[in-house]
C-alpha positions in Angstrom: -164.2 -29.0 96.2 -164.7 -32.0 98.5 -165.8 -34.2 95.6 -162.6 -33.3 93.8 -160.6 -34.2 96.9 -162.5 -37.5 97.3 -161.8 -38.3 93.6 -158.1 -37.6 94.1 -158.1 -39.8 97.2 -159.9 -42.6 95.2 -157.2 -42.4 92.5 -154.3 -42.5 95.0 -155.9 -45.4 97.0 -156.5 -47.3 93.7 -152.9 -46.7 92.6 -151.4 -47.9 95.9 -153.8 -50.9 96.0 -152.8 -51.9 92.5 -149.1 -51.6 93.4 -149.5 -53.7 96.5 -151.7 -56.3 94.7 -149.0 -56.6 91.9 -146.4 -57.1 94.6 -148.4 -59.8 96.3 -148.7 -57.9 99.6 -151.5 -58.2 102.1 -152.7 -54.8 103.2 -155.7 -52.9 104.5 -157.0 -49.4 103.9 -158.6 -47.1 106.5 -160.4 -44.0 105.1 -162.4 -41.0 106.2 -163.1 -38.7 103.3 -159.9 -37.7 101.7 -157.8 -38.9 104.6 -156.6 -42.5 104.4 -153.8 -44.9 105.6 -152.5 -48.3 104.7 -151.3 -51.1 106.9 -149.4 -54.1 105.7 -150.6 -57.6 106.7 -154.0 -59.3 106.9 -156.3 -57.2 109.1 -158.5 -58.8 111.7 -162.0 -59.8 110.7 -163.5 -56.7 112.5 -160.9 -54.4 110.9 -158.3 -52.2 112.4 -160.0 -50.3 115.1 -157.4 -49.5 117.7 -153.7 -49.2 118.4 -153.3 -52.8 119.4 -154.7 -54.1 116.1 -152.5 -51.7 114.0 -149.5 -52.7 116.0 -150.2 -56.4 115.3 -149.8 -55.6 111.5 -146.6 -55.9 109.6 -145.4 -52.4 110.5 -141.8 -53.3 109.7 -142.7 -53.1 106.0 -143.5 -49.4 106.1 -140.0 -47.9 106.4 -138.8 -49.6 103.2 -141.9 -48.4 101.4 -141.5 -44.9 102.8 -137.8 -44.7 101.7 -138.5 -46.1 98.3 -141.1 -43.4 97.7 -138.9 -40.7 99.1 -136.1 -41.8 96.7 -138.6 -41.2 93.9 -139.3 -37.7 95.2 -142.5 -38.5 97.0 -142.8 -37.6 100.7 -145.3 -39.8 102.5 -146.3 -39.7 106.2 -143.1 -40.8 108.0 -145.0 -43.4 110.1 -147.4 -46.2 109.3 -149.5 -44.8 112.2 -150.2 -41.5 110.3 -152.7 -40.7 107.6 -152.2 -39.5 104.1 -153.8 -36.1 103.5 -155.1 -35.1 100.0 -155.3 -31.4 99.5 -156.5 -29.0 96.8 -152.8 -28.1 96.3 -152.2 -31.6 94.8 -152.5 -31.0 91.0 -152.3 -33.6 88.2 -148.5 -33.4 88.2 -148.3 -34.1 91.9 -150.6 -37.1 91.6 -148.7 -38.3 88.6 -145.5 -38.2 90.6 -147.0 -40.4 93.3 -148.4 -42.9 90.7 -145.1 -43.1 88.9 -143.2 -43.7 92.1 -145.4 -46.7 92.8 -144.2 -48.5 89.7 -141.8 -51.3 90.3 -138.2 -50.2 89.7 -137.8 -52.2 86.4 -140.9 -50.4 85.0 -139.7 -46.8 85.8 -137.9 -44.7 83.2 -134.2 -44.5 84.0 -133.2 -41.3 85.6 -130.3 -40.0 87.6 -130.4 -40.8 91.3 -131.9 -38.1 93.5 -129.1 -35.8 94.7 -128.2 -36.0 98.4 -127.0 -33.3 100.7 -123.9 -31.5 99.4 -121.2 -30.5 101.8 -120.6 -31.1 105.5 -118.9 -29.2 108.2 -115.6 -30.8 107.0 -115.9 -29.2 103.5 -114.4 -26.0 104.7 -115.5 -22.3 104.5 -117.7 -21.1 101.7 -119.3 -24.5 101.0 -123.1 -24.9 101.3 -124.3 -27.7 103.6 -127.9 -27.3 102.3 -129.6 -30.0 100.3 -129.4 -30.2 96.5 -132.9 -30.2 95.1 -133.9 -30.9 91.5 -136.1 -28.2 89.9 -139.8 -29.0 89.7 -139.7 -28.2 85.9 -137.1 -31.0 85.4 -139.1 -33.4 87.6 -142.4 -32.8 85.8 -141.3 -33.3 82.2 -142.6 -36.8 81.9 -145.2 -38.2 79.6 -148.6 -38.7 81.3 -150.1 -42.0 82.3 -153.2 -43.5 80.7 -156.0 -43.7 83.3 -157.4 -47.3 83.4 -160.9 -47.1 81.7 -162.5 -49.2 84.5 -161.2 -46.8 87.1 -162.3 -43.9 85.1 -165.8 -45.4 84.9 -166.0 -46.0 88.6 -164.7 -42.6 89.4 -166.9 -40.9 86.9 -164.0 -39.1 85.1 -162.9 -39.4 81.5 -160.3 -42.0 80.7 -157.6 -39.9 79.2 -153.8 -39.6 79.1 -153.2 -38.1 82.6 -151.9 -39.1 86.0 -155.3 -40.4 86.8 -156.7 -37.1 88.1 -159.7 -35.2 86.9 -159.0 -32.3 84.6 -159.3 -28.8 86.1 -162.7 -28.4 84.4 -163.8 -31.8 85.8 -162.5 -30.8 89.3 -164.4 -27.6 89.0 -167.6 -29.4 88.1 -167.1 -31.7 91.1 -167.1 -28.7 93.4 -170.8 -28.0 92.6 -173.4 -30.3 94.1 
């Protein structure tokens, strides 16, 4: 199980690094098992080891990144000071959604904007003020991505048309030592 979580974290980290590299952004990654975080800016030579060094990074970049991902249906940690958690609940479709959201806007398939809240207290009686949410089945009907063969080789998973995650059988085989 932990090996499968580490593989999923490897894939997410690689996808974010690839997106940041393509955007020409300086960044650093901090990781412990399947927990990780990113900071923008060039880290000090000794790495980011305390609050002062993380505060010296380009923290102002994170809100735009966070909201861009949220607009694509991906909820990240709300602060640059928080870690990303990979869990066994993240399946191929979940990881695929994250990887697709990392694509530059011009490379994403066109889709309707994500619905915002419908209704306010001014809408009158009988109107719902709850959020409008698109159904998961509508969100997940997208063609899979092809896992980069070099990444597949490094991660020890087959390069196949998926979101870059191991298949259920590969994940199950990772659970055994």
